[in-house]
Structure formats: C-alpha cells, structure tokens
PDB file of C-alpha atoms in Angstrom:
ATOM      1  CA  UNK A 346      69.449  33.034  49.488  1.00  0.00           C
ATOM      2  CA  UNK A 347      66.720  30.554  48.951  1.00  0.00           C
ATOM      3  CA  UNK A 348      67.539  29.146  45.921  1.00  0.00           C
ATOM      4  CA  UNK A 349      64.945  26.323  44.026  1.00  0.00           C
ATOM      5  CA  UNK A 350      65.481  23.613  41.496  1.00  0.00           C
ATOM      6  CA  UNK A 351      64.179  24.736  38.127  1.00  0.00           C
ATOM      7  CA  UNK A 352      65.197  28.260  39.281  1.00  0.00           C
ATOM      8  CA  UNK A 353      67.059  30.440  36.052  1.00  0.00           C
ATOM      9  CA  UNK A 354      70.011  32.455  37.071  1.00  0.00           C
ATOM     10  CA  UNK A 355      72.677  34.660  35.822  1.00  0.00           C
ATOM     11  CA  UNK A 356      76.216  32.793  37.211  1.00  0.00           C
ATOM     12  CA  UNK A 357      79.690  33.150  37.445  1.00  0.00           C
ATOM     13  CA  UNK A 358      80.757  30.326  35.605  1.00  0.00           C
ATOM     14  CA  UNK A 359      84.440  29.060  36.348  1.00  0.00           C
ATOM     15  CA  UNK A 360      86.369  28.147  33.036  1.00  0.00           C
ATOM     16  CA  UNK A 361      89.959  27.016  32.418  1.00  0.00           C
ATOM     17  CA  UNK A 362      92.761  29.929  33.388  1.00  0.00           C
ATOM     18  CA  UNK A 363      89.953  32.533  34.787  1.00  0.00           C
ATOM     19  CA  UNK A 364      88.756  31.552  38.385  1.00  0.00           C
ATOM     20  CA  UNK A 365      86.207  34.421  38.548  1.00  0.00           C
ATOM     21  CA  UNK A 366      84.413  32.836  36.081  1.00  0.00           C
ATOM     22  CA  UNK A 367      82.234  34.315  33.166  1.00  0.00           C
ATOM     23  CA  UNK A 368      78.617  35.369  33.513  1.00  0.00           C
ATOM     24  CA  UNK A 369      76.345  32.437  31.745  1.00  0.00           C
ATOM     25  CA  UNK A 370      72.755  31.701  32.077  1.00  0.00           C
ATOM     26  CA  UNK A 371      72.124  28.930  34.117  1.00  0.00           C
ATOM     27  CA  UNK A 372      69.663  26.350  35.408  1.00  0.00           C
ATOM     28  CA  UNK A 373      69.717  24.937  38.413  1.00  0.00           C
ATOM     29  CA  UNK A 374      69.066  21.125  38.157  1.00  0.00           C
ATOM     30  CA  UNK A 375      69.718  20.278  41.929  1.00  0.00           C
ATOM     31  CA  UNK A 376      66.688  18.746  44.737  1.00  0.00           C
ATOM     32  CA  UNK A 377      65.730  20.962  46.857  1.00  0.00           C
ATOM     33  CA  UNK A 378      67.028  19.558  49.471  1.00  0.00           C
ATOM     34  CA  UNK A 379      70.840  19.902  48.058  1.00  0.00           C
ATOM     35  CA  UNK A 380      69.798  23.424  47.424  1.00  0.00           C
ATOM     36  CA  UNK A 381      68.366  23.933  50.968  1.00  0.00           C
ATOM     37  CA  UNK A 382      71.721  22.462  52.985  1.00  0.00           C
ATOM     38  CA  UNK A 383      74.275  22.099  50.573  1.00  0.00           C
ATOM     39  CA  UNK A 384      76.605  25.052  49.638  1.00  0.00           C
ATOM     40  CA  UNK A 385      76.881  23.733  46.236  1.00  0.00           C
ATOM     41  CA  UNK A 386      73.970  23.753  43.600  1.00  0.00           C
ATOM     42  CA  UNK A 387      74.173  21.705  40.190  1.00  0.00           C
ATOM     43  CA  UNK A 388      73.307  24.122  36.943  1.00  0.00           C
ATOM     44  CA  UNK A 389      73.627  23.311  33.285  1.00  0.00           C
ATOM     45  CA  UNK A 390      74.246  26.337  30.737  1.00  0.00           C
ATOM     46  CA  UNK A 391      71.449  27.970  28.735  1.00  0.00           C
ATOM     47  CA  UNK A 392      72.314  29.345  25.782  1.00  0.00           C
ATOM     48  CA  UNK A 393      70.242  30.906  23.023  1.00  0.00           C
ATOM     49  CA  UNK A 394      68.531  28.403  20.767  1.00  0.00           C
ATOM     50  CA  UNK A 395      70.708  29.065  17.683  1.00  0.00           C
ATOM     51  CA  UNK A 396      73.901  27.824  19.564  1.00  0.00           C
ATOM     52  CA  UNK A 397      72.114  24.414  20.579  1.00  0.00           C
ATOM     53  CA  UNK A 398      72.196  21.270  18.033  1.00  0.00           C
ATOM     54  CA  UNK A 399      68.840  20.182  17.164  1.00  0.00           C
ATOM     55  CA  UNK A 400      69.819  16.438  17.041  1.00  0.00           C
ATOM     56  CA  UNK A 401      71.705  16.245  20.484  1.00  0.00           C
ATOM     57  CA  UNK A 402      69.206  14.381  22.673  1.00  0.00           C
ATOM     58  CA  UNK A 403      71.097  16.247  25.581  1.00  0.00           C
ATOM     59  CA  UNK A 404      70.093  20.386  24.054  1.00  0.00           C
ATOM     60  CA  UNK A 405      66.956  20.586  25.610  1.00  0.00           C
ATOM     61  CA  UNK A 406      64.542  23.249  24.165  1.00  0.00           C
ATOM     62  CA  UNK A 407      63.659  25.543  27.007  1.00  0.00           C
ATOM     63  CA  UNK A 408      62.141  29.060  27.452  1.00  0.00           C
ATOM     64  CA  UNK A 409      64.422  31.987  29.651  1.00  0.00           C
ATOM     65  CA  UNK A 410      63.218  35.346  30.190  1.00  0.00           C
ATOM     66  CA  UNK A 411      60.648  34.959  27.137  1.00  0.00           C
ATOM     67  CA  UNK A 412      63.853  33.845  24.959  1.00  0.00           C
ATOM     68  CA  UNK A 413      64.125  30.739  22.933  1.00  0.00           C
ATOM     69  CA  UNK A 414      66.991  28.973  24.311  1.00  0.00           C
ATOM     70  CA  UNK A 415      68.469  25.847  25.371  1.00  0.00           C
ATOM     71  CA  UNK A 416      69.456  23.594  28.126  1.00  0.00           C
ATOM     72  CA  UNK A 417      72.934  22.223  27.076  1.00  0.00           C
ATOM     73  CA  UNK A 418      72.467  19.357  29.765  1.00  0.00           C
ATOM     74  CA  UNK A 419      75.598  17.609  28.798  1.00  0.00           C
ATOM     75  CA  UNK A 420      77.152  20.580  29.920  1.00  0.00           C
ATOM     76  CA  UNK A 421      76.728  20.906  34.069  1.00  0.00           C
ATOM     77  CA  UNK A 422      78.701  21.810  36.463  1.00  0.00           C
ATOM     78  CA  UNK A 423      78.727  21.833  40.596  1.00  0.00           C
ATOM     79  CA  UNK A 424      79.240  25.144  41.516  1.00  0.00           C
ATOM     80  CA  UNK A 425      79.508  27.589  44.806  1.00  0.00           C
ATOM     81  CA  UNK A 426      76.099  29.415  45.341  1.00  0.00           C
ATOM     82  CA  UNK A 427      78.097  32.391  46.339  1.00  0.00           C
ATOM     83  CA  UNK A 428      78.473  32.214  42.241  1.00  0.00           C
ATOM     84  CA  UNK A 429      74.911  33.093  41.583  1.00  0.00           C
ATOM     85  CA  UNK A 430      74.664  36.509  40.562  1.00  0.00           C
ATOM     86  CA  UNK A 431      70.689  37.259  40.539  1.00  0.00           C
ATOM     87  CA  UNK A 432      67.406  34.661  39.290  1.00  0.00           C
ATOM     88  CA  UNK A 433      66.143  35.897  36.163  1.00  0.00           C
ATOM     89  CA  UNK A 434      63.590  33.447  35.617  1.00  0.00           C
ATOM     90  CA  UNK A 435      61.820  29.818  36.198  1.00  0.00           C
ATOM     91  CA  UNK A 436      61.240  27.019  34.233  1.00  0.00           C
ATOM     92  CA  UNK A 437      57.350  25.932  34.984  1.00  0.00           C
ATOM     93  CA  UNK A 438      56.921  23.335  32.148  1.00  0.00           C
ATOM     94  CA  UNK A 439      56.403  20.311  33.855  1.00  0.00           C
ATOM     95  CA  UNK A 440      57.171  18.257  30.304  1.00  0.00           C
ATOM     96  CA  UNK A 441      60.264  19.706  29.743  1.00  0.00           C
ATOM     97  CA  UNK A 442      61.630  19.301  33.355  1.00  0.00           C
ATOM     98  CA  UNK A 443      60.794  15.652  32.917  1.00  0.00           C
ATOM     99  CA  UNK A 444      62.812  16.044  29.519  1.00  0.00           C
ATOM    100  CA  UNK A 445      65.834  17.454  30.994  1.00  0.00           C
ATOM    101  CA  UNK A 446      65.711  14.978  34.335  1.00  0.00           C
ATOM    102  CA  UNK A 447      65.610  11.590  32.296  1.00  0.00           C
ATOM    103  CA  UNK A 448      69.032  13.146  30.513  1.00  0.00           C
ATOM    104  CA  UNK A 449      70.262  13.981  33.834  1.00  0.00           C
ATOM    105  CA  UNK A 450      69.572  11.087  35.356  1.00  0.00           C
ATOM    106  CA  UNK A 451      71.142   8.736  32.599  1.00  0.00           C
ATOM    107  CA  UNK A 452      74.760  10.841  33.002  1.00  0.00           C
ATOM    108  CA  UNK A 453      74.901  10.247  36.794  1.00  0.00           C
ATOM    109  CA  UNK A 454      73.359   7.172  37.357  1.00  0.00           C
ATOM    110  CA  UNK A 455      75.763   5.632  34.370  1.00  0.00           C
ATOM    111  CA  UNK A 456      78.511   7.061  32.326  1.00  0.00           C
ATOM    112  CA  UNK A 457      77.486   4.550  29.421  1.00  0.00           C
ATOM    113  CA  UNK A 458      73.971   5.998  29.055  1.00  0.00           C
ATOM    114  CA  UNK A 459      75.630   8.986  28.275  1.00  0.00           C
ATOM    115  CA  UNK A 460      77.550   6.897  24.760  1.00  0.00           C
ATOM    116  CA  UNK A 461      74.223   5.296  24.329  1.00  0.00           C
ATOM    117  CA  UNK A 462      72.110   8.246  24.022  1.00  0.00           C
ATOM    118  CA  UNK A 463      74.350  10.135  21.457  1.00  0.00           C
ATOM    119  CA  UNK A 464      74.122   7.028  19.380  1.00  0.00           C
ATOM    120  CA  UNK A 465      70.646   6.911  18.711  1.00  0.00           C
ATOM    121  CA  UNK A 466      70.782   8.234  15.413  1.00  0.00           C
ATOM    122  CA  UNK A 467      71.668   5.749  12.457  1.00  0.00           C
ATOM    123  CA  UNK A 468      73.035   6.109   8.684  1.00  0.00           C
ATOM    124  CA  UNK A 469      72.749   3.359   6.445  1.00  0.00           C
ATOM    125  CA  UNK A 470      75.900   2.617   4.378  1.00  0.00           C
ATOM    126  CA  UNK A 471      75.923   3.820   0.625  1.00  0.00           C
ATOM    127  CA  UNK A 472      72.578   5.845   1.185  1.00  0.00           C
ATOM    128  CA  UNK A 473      72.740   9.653   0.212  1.00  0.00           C
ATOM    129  CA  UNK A 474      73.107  12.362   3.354  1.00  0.00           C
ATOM    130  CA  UNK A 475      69.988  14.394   2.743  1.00  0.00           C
ATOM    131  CA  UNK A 476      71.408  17.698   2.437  1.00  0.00           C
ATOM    132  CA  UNK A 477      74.013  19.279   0.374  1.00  0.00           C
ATOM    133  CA  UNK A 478      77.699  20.145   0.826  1.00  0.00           C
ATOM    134  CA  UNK A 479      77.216  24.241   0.761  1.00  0.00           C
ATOM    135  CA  UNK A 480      77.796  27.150   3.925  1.00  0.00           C
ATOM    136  CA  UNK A 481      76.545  24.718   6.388  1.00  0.00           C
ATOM    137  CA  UNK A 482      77.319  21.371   5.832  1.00  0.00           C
ATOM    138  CA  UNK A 483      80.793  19.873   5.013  1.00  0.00           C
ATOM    139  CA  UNK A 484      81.830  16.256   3.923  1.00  0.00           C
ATOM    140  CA  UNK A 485      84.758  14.491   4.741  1.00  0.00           C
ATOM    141  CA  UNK A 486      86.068  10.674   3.025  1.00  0.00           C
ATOM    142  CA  UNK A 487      88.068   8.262   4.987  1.00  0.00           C
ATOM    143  CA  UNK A 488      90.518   7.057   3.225  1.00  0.00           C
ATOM    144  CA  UNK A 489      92.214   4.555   5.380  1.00  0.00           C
ATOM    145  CA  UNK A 490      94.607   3.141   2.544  1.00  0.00           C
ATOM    146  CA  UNK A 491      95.990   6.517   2.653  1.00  0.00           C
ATOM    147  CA  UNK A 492      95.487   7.935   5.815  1.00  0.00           C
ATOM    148  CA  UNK A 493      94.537   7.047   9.576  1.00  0.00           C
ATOM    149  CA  UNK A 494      91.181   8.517  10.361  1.00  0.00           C
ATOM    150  CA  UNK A 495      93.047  10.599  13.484  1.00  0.00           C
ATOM    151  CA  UNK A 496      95.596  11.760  11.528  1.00  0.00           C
ATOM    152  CA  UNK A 497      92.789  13.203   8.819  1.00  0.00           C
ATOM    153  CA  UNK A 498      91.143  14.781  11.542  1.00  0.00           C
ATOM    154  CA  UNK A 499      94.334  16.263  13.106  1.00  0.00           C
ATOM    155  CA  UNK A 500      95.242  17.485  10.016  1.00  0.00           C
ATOM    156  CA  UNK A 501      91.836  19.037   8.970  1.00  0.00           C
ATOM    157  CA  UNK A 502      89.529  19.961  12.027  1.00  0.00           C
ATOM    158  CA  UNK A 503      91.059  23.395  13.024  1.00  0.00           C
ATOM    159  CA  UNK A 504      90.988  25.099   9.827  1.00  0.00           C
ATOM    160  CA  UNK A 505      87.087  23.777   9.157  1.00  0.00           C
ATOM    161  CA  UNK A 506      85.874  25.004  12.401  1.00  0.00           C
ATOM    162  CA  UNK A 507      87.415  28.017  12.029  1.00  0.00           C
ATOM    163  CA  UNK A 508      86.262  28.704   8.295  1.00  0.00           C
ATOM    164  CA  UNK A 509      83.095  27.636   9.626  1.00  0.00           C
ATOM    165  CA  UNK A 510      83.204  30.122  13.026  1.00  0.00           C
ATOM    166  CA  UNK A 511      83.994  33.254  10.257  1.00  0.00           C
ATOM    167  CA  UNK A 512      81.549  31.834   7.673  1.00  0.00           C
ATOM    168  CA  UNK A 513      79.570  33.299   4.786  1.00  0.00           C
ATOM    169  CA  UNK A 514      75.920  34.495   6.043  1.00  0.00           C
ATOM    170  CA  UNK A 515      77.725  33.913  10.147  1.00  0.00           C
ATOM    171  CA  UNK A 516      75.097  30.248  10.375  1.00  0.00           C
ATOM    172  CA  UNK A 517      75.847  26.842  12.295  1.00  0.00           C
ATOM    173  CA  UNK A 518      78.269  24.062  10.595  1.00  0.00           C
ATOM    174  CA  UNK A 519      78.614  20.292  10.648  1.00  0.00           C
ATOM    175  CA  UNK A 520      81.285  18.650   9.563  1.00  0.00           C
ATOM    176  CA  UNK A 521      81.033  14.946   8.710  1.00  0.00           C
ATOM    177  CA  UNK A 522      83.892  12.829   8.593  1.00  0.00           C
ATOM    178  CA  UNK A 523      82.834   9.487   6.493  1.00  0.00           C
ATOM    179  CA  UNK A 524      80.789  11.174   3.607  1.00  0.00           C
ATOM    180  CA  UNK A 525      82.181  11.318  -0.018  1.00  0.00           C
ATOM    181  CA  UNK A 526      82.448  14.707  -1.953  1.00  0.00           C
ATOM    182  CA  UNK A 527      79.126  13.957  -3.758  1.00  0.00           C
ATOM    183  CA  UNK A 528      76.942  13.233  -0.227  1.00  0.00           C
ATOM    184  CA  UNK A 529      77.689   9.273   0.127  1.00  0.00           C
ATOM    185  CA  UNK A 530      77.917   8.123   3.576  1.00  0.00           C
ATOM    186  CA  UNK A 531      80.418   5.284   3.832  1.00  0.00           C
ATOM    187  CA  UNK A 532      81.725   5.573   7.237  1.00  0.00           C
ATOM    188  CA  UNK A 533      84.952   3.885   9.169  1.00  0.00           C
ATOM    189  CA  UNK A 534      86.082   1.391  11.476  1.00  0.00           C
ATOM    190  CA  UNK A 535      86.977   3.502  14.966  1.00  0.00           C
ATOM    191  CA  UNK A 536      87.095   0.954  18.321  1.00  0.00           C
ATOM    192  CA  UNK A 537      86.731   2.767  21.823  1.00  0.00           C
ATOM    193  CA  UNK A 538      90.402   3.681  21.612  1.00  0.00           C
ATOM    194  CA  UNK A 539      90.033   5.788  18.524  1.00  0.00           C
ATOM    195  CA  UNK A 540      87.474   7.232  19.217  1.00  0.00           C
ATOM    196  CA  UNK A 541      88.434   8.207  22.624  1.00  0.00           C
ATOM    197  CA  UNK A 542      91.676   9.201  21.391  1.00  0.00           C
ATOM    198  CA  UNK A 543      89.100  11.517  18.668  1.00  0.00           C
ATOM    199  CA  UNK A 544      87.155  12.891  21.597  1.00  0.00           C
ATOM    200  CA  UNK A 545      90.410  14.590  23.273  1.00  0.00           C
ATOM    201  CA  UNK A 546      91.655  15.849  19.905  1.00  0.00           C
ATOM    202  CA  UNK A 547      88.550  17.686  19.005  1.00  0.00           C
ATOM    203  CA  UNK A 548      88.941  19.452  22.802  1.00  0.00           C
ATOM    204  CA  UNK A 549      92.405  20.161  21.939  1.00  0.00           C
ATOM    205  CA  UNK A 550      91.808  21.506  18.732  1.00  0.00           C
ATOM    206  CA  UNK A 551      89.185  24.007  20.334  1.00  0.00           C
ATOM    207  CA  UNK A 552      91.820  25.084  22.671  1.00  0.00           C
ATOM    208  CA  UNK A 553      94.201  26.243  19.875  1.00  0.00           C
ATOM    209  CA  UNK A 554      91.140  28.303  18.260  1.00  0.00           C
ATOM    210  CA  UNK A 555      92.305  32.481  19.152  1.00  0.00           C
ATOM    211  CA  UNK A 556      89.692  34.562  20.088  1.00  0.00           C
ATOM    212  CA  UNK A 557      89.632  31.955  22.637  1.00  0.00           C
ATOM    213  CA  UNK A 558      85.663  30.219  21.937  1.00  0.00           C
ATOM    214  CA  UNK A 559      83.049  28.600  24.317  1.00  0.00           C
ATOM    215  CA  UNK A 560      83.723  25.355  23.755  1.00  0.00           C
ATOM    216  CA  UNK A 561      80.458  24.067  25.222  1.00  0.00           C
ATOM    217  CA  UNK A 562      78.627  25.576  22.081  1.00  0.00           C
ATOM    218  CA  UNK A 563      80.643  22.971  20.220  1.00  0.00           C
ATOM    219  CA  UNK A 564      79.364  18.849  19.990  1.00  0.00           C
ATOM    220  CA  UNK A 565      81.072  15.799  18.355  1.00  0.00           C
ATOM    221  CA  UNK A 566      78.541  12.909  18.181  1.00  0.00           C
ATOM    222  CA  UNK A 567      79.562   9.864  16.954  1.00  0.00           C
ATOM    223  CA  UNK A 568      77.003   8.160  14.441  1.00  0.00           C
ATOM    224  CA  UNK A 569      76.687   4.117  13.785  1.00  0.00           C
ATOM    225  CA  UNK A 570      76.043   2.502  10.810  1.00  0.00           C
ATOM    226  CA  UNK A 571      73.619  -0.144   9.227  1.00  0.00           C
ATOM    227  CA  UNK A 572      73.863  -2.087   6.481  1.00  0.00           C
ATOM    228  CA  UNK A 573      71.247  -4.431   5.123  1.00  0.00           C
ATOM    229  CA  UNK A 574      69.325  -3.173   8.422  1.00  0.00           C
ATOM    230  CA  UNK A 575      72.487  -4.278  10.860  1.00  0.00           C
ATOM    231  CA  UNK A 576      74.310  -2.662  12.834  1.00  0.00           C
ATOM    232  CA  UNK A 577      77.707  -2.416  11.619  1.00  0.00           C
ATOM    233  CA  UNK A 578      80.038  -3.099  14.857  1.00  0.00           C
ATOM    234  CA  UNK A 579      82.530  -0.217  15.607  1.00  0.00           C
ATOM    235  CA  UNK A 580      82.166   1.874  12.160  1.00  0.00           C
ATOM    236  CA  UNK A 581      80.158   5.520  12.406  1.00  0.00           C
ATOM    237  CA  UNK A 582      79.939   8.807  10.603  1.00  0.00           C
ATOM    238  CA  UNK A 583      81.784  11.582  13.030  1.00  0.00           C
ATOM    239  CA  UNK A 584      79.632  14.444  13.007  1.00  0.00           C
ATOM    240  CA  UNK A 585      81.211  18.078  14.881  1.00  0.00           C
ATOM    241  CA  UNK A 586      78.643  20.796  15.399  1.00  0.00           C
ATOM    242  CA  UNK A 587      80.399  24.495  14.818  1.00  0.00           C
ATOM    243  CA  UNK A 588      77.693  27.327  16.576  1.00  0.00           C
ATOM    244  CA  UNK A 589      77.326  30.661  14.779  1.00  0.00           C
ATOM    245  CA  UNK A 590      80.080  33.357  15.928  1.00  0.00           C
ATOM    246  CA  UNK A 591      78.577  35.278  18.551  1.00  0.00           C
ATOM    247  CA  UNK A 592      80.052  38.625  16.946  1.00  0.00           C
ATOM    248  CA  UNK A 593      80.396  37.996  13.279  1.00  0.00           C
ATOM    249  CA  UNK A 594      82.798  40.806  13.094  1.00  0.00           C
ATOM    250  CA  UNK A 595      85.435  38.796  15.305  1.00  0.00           C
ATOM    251  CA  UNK A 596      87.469  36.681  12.919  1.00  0.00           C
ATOM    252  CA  UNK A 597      88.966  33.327  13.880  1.00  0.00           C
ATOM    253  CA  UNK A 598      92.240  32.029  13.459  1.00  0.00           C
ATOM    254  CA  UNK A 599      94.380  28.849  13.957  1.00  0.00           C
ATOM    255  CA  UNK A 600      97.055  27.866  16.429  1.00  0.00           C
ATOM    256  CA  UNK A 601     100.054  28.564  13.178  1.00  0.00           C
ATOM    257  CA  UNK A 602      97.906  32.114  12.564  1.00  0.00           C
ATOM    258  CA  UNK A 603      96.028  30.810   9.438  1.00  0.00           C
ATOM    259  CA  UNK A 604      92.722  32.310   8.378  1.00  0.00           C
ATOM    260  CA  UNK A 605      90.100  30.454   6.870  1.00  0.00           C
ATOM    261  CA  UNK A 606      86.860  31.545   5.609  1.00  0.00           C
ATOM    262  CA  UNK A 607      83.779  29.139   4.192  1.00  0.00           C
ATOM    263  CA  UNK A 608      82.228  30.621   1.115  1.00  0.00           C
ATOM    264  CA  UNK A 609      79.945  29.172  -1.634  1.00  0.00           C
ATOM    265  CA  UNK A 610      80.477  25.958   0.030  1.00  0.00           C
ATOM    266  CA  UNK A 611      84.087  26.283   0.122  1.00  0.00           C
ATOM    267  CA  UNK A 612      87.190  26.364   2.812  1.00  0.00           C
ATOM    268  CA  UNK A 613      88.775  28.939   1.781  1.00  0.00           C
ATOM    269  CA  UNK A 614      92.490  30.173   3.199  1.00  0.00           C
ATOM    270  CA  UNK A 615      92.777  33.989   3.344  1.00  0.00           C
ATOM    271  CA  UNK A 616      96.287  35.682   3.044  1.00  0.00           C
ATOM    272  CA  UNK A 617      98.162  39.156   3.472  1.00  0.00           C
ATOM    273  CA  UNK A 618      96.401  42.099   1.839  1.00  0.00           C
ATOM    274  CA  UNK A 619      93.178  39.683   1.507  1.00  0.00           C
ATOM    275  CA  UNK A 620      92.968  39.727   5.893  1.00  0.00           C
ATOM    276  CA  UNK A 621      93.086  43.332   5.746  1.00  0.00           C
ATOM    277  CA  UNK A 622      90.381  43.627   3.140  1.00  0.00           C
ATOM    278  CA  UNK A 623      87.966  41.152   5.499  1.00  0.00           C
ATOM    279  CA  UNK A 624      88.693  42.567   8.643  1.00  0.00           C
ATOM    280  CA  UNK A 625      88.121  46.232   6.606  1.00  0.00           C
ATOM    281  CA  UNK A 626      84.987  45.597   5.443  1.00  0.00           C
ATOM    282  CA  UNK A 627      83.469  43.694   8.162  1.00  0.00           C
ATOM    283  CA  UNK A 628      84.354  46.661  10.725  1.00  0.00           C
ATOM    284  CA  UNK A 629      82.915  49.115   8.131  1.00  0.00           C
ATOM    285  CA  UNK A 630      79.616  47.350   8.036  1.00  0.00           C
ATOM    286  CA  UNK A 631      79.205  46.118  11.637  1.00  0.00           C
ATOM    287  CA  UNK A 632      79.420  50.030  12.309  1.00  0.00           C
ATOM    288  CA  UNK A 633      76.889  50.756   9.011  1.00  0.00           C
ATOM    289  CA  UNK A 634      74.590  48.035  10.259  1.00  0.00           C
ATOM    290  CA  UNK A 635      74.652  45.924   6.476  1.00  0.00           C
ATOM    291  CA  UNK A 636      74.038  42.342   7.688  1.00  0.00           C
ATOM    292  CA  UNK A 637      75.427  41.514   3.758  1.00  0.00           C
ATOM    293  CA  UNK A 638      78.762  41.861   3.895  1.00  0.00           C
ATOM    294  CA  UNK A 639      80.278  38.058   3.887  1.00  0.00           C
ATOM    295  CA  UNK A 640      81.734  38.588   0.855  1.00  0.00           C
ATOM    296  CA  UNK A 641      84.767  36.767  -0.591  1.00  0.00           C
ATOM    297  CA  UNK A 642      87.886  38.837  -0.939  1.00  0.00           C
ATOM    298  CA  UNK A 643      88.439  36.603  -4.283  1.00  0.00           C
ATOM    299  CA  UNK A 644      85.556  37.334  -5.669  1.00  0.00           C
TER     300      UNK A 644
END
C-alpha cells in the first residue's frame, strides 16, 4: 500500500476496551519516508467542522471529501497501517499543511509548547464575557471561601456536560468555571498541581458519561488572566468545550443514572414519568423528521 503524508483515510481507530478499533476519518501527518519503511503511520482525527472548537489553535479547519471538517491535531495517534481501511481523499492546501505542521511540530519537539499554545487567549479581570448565559454558554463562580475549585468541578461537570450533550436545539456548549451568574469574569488561583489534578478529572468525568462519548470531541483549555494589562500569575478562567450529540435522539446520562437536560438557559434534572415523556417524543419525531422537538417536559 503506498501510503503519502497529507493522504485522507477511513481507519480503524483503537480506543480504550475495543482493540478493533472504530472507523474515524483520518489524516496522515507522517514524512514520507516513515510512511515508505515504517509499519506505523502518524494520523490525527477529522471530524466534521461542527464538533471542532473554533478557538483551539490545535482544530485545524480542513476540507475531506468536499466536507467542512477539522483536523483535531491535538488528537494523534501512531497506528498499524494494516488499520487503514481505504484513502478517501487528499489534503492539497499547501497553507493549511503548514498550519497543521507548526502545531505538530510544537507537541513533539516540546511538551510545553503544547501549555503555551492553549494559553494564548486572555480575559481581563472584572471585564464582561461577551456573550450571554443561554443553550450554549454556561457560567460558573469560584467561590474558594466556600469551596475548593476541584471539588466545584467534581461536583458539577458531569451533570453540565450531559445537560449540554441532550440540549435544547442539540448545539455545542462551553462551560466556564470563573464567571459570575451575570457574565463577570473573575477567575481563580490554580498552580500546575491543580490544574493537572483538573485535567484528569475532566477525563474521568467523560468516562462515567453512558452512551459511552468520543471523548476527543471534548476540550478543556485553561485561560489566564490580566489585570491592569498583567498577567496575573497562576489564576485563569477554565473553559470545557461539549460537541453537539451526534444523534440527538440518544439521551445522556450520569455515572448515579441522573438525567439532565439544558433548556432556556437552564440545567435542568429530569425524573420518572418526565424520562419517558423525552425519550417518547424524541423517538416519535426522529421517525416524523420534526427537527423542533427539544421541548421541556415542564413546560
């Protein structure tokens, strides 16, 4: 099989507990000279453009097989080329190759590029977040006289990506921990041990998630702070990007078999006869083809 960089192929990708893998678009990001003699290739996952996070230096706007998609770059593997199931495409751009090598580059040449480039991005203490808490966007305060920042996460991250994963109108969500109620971005102090310590809890919380979910779709990006145009050592907004549910018919529940649902801007916990009425109606239109049927069982 002669097999190029820049080549697009369908793959069996391995993931935890299923060693034949699960078809994913691929890219392959490897010289050609790995390509030629090696029997391994390196690929990162393409997904469709929806799934990607526009402010992730590493989701890499590409085109495959005349689709919008994206290069999740951050998310590569070394795999077997017996895994390659058949090339659906090429990537010919010449700028966006260069795109997608410089991010490359920076993860294997040095881990610490990596933390730099996902802390480009800057909020300035006591300024307002530019958009609204509603369907898509959801703010969470620090309080740390009343709570440690891990334990507020533990406490609220699996029930917000899952209201966020069976959402109203099936869109993206971002959830930012260190914005007030009313859009006021005030941060925390996290050092390398929290947020470490952050990172493994948001993989762990994915793992819990049932439908199990791809948690490459997902992104936590940790965001500094300024004040008076300074960088504020070791404090950041937390910001965790929730992809649209592939099926919006699938609901999503929590490791303790809780259902939440966002709606009008709200987390909301569904119970008993309510589940039956949501899993009902969205089966009943999913079959009818009405796209309109996020509808509150409250309501």
């Amino acid at each position: 099989m002669l097999i190029k960089q820049w080549d697009i192929y369908l793959a069996k990708v391995p993931i935890e507990g299923f060693e034949m893998g699960e078809v994913k678009t691929v890219l392959v990001i490897s010289n050609n000279a790995i390509n030629k003699f090696s029997q391994c290739v390196n690929i990162v996952i393409v997904v469709p453009k929806k799934y990607g996070n526009e402010n992730n230096l590493l989701h890499v706007d590409i085109k495959a097989n005349e689709k919008d998609t994206i290069a999740l770059v951050n998310h590569n593997e070394t795999i077997n080329k017996n895994r390659l199931v058949v090339k659906v495409g090429q990537l010919n751009d010449e700028r966006i190759r260069k795109k997608i090598l410089v991010a490359w580059n920076m993860i294997i040449n040095n881990e610490n590029k990596m933390e730099q480039l996902e802390f480009e991005r800057f909020f300035q203490i006591g300024s307002t977040f530019e958009k609204d808490e509603d369907n898509e966007y959801e703010f969470k305060e620090f309080r740390v006289d009343q709570e440690d920042p891990r334990d507020l996460m533990a406490r609220k991250l699996e029930k917000y990506i899952c209201g966020f994963l069976n959402g109203e109108n099936n869109k993206f969500g971002k959830i930012y921990f260190g914005i007030t109620d009313d859009g006021i971005i005030k941060g925390t102090y996290l050092n390398r041990e929290d947020r470490d310590h952050i990172r493994q809890l948001f993989i762990e919380k994915l793992k819990y998630i049932r439908p199990v979910v791809d948690r490459s779709l997902f992104t936590i990006e940790f965001i500094k702070l300024k004040e008076k145009e300074k960088i504020k050592k070791d404090y950041y907004v937390i910001e965790i990007y929730v992809p649209s549910s592939p099926d919006p018919s699938v609901l999503y529940f929590t490791r303790d078999d809780k259902l939440y649902i966002k709606f009008d801007g709200r987390n909301e916990k569904i119970e008993g006869p309510e589940i039956q009425e949501v899993i009902k109606t969205r089966l009943l239109n999913k079959i009818i083809g009405d796209k309109d049927f996020f509808k509150s069982p409250k309501n």
